[in-house]
PDB file of C-alpha atoms in Angstrom:
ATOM      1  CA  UNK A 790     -30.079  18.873  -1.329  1.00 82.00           C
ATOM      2  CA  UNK A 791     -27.896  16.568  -0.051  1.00 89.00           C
ATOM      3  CA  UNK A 792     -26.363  13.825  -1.960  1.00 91.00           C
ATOM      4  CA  UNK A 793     -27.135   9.929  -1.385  1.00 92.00           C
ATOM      5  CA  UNK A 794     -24.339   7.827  -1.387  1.00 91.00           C
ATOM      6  CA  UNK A 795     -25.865   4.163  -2.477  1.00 92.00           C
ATOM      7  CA  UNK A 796     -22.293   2.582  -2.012  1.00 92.00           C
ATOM      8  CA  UNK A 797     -20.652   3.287   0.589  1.00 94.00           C
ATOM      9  CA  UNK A 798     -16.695   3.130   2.105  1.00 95.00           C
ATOM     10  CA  UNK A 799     -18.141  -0.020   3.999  1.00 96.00           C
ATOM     11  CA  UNK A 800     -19.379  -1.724   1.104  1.00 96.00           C
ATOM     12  CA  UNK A 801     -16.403  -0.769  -0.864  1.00 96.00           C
ATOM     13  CA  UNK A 802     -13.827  -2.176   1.708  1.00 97.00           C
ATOM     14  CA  UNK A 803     -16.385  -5.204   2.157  1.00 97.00           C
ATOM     15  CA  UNK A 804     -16.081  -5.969  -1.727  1.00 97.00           C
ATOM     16  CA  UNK A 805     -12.049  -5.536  -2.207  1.00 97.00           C
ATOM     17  CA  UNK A 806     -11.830  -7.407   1.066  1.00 97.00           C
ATOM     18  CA  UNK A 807     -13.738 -10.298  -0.540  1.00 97.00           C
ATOM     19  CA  UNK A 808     -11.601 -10.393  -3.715  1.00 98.00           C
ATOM     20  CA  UNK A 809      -8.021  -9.895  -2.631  1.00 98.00           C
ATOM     21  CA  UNK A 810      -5.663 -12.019  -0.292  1.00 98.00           C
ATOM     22  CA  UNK A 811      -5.449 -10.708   2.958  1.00 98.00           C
ATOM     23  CA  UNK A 812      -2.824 -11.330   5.296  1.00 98.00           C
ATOM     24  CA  UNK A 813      -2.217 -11.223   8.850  1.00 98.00           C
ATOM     25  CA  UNK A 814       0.048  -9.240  10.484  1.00 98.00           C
ATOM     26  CA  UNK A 815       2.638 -12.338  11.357  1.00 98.00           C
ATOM     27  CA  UNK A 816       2.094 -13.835   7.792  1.00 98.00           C
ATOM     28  CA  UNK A 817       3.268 -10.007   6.299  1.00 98.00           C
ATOM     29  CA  UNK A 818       6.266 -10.392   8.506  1.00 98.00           C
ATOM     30  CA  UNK A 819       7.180 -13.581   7.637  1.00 98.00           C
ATOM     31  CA  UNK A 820       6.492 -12.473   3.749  1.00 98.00           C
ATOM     32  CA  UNK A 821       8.923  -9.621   4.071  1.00 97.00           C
ATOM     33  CA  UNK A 822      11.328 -11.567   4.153  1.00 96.00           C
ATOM     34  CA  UNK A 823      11.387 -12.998   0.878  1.00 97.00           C
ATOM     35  CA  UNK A 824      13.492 -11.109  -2.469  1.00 97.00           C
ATOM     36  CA  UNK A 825      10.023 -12.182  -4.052  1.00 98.00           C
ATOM     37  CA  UNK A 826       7.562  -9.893  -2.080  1.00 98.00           C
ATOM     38  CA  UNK A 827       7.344  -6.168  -2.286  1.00 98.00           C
ATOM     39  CA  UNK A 828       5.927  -4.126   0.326  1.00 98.00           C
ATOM     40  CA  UNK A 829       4.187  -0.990  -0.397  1.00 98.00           C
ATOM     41  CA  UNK A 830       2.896   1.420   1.870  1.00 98.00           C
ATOM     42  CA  UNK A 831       0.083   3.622   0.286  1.00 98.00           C
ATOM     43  CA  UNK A 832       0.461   5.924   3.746  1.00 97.00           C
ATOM     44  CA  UNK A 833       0.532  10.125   3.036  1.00 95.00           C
ATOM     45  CA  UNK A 834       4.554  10.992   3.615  1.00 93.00           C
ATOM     46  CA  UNK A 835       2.864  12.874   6.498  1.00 94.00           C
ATOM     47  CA  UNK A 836       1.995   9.592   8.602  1.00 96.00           C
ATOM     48  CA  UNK A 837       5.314   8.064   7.365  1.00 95.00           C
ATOM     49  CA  UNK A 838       7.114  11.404   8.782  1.00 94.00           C
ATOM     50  CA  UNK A 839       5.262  11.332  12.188  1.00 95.00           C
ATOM     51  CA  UNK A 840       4.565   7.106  12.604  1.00 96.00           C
ATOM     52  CA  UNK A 841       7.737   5.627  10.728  1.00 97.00           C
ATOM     53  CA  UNK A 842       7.488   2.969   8.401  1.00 97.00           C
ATOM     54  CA  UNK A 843       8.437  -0.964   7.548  1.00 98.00           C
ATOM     55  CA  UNK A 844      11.791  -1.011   6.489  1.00 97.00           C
ATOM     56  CA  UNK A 845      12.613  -1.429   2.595  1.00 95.00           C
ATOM     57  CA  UNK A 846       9.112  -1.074   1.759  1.00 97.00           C
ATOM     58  CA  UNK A 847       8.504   1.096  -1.239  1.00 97.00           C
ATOM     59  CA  UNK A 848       5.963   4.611  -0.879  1.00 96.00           C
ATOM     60  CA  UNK A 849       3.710   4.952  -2.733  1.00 97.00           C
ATOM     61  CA  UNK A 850       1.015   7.440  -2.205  1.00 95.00           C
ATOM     62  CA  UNK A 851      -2.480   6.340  -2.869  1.00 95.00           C
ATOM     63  CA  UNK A 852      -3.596   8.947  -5.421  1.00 94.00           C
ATOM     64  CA  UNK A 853      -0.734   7.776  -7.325  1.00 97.00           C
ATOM     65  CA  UNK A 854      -0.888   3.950  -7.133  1.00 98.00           C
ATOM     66  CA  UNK A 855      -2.646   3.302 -10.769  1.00 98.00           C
ATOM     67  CA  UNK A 856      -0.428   5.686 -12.605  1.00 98.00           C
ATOM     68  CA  UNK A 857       2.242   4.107 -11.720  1.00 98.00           C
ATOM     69  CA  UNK A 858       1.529   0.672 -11.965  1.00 98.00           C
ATOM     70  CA  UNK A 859       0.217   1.026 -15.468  1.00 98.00           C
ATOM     71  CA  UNK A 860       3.407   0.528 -17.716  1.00 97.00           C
ATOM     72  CA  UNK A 861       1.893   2.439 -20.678  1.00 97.00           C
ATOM     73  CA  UNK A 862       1.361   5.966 -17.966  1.00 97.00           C
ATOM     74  CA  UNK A 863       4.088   8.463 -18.160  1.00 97.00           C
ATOM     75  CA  UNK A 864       4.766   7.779 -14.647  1.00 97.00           C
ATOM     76  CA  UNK A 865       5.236   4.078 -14.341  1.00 97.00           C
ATOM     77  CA  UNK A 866       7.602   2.669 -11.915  1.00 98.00           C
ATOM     78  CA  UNK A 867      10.060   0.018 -12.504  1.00 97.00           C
ATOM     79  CA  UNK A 868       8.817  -1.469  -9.494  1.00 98.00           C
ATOM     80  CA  UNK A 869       5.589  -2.598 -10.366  1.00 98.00           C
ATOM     81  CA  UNK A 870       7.012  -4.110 -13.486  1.00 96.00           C
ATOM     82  CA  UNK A 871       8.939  -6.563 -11.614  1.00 97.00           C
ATOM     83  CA  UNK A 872       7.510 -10.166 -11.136  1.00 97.00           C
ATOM     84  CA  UNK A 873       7.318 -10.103  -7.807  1.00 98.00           C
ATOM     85  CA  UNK A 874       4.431 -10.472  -4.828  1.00 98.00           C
ATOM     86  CA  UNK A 875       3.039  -6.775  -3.797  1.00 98.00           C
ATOM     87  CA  UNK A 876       1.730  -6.493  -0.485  1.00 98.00           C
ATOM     88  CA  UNK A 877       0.015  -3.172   0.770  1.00 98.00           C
ATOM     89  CA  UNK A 878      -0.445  -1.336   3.766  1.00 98.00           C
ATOM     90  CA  UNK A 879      -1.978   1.916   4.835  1.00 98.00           C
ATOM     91  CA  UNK A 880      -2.728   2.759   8.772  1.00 98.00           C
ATOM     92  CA  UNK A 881      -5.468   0.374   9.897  1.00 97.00           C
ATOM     93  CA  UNK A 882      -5.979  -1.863   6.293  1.00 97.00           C
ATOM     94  CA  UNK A 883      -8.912   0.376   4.929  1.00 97.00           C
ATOM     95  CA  UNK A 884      -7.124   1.948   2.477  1.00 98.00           C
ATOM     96  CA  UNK A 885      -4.808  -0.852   1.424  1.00 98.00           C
ATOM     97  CA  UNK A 886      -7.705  -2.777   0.882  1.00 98.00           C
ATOM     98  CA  UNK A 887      -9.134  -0.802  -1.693  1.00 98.00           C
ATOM     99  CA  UNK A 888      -5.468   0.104  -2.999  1.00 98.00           C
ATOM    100  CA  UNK A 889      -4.779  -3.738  -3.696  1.00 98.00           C
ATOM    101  CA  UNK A 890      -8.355  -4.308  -5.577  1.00 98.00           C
ATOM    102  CA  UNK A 891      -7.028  -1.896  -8.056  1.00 98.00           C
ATOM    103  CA  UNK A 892      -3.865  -3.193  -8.534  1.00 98.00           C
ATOM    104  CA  UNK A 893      -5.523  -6.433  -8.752  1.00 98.00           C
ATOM    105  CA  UNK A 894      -8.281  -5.344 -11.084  1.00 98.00           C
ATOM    106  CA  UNK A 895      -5.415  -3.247 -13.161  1.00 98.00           C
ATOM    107  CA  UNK A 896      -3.835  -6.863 -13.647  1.00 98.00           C
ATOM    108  CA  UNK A 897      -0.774  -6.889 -11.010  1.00 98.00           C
ATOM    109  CA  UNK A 898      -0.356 -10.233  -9.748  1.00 97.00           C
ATOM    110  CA  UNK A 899      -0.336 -11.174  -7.297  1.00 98.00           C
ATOM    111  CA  UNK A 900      -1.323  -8.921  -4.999  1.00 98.00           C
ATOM    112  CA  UNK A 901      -2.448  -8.823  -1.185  1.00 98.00           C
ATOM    113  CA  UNK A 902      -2.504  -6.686   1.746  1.00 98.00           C
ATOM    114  CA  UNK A 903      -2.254  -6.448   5.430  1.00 98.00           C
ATOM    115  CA  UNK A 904      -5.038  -6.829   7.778  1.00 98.00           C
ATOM    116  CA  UNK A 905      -5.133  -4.165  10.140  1.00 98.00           C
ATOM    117  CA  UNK A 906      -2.308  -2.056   8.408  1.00 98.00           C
ATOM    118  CA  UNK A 907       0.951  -0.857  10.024  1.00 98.00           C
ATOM    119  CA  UNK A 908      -0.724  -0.172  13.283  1.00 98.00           C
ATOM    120  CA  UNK A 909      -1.210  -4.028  13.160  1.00 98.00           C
ATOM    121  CA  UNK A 910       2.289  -4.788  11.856  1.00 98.00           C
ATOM    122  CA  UNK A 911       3.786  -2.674  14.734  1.00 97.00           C
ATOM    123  CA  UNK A 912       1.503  -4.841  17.238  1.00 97.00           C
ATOM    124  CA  UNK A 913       2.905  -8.156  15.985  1.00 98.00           C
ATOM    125  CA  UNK A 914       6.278  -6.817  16.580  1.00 97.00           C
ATOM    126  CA  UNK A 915       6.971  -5.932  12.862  1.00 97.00           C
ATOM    127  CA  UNK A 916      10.426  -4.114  12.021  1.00 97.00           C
ATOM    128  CA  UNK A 917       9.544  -0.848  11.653  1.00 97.00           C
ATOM    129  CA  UNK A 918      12.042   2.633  11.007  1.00 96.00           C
ATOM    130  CA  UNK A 919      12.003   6.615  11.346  1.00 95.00           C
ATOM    131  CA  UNK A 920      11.240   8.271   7.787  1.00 86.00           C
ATOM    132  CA  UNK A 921      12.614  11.188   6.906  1.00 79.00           C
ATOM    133  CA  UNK A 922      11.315  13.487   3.974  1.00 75.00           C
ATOM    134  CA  UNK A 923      14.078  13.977   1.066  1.00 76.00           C
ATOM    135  CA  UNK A 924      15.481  17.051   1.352  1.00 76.00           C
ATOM    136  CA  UNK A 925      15.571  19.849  -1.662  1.00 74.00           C
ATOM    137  CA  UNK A 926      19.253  19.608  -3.354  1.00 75.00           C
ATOM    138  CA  UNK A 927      21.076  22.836  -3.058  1.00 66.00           C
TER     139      UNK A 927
END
C-alpha cells in the first residue's frame, strides 16, 4: 500500500516561506557586505565542488544545520553563537527555506534566506568562487 503524504514539500516550503524573511537576490548582495550578516550555504559539498559558491559564506550541510546551531549539541559551531544576521541559501531557495524555519523555530535570530538560491544570486551578478574539497593531511 502506498503511503499518503497529507503535507507535502509544497506546503512545507509554503509555510517556512510565510514565517521567515526572504530576500531578494540584490538585497543578499547588498547584505553580504556587512561584518553583521553571515551567509550560509546549506548546498551538498558535491554542488559546491561542481557549481562554486558565494565567497566567505560558511557550509553547512543541511542534515547538519540543527546540531550545530544548538549550543548544548556536541557539535555546535562557534558560528551560530555569534550575534550576527544568518542568511541561507541552497540551489533554487527550496531548501533554504525550510533550513531557515528551523533555525528560526530553534531560536536563531534573526534569520532569512535567499529567494531563488545561488542560481538566483549568480543571476543578479553575485560574487561567486571555485570550491575545492579539503584534502586528507598526510
Amino acid at each position: 500500500m502506498p503511503q499518503t503524504i497529507h503535507r507535502g514539500i509544497k506546503a512545507l516550503v509554503d509555510e517556512a516561506n510565510a514565517a521567515i524573511e526572504t530576500l531578494s537576490a540584490a538585497d543578499a548582495i547588498k547584505a553580504a557586505q556587512s561584518e553583521d550578516v553571515v551567509i550560509v550555504d546549506i548546498r551538498d559539498p558535491r554542488e559546491l565542488e561542481r557549481d562554486g559558491r558565494v565567497p566567505g559564506s560558511f557550509s553547512c550541510t543541511r542534515g547538519m544545520l540543527e546540531f550545530w546551531i544548538d549550543p548544548a549539541s556536541p557539535y555546535a559551531k562557534p558560528i551560530f553563537q555569534q550575534d550576527k544576521k544568518f542568511i541561507f541559501y541552497c540551489a533554487g531557495g527550496l531548501r533554504s527555506a525550510l533550513a531557515a524555519k528551523a533555525a528560526q523555530d530553534m531560536g536563531l535570530k534573526p534569520v532569512a534566506h535567499i529567494a531563488g538560491g545561488y542560481a538566483a544570486w549568480r543571476e543578479a551578478g553575485g560574487p561567486i568562487e571555485k570550491w575545492e574539497p579539503k584534502k586528507p593531511k598526510g
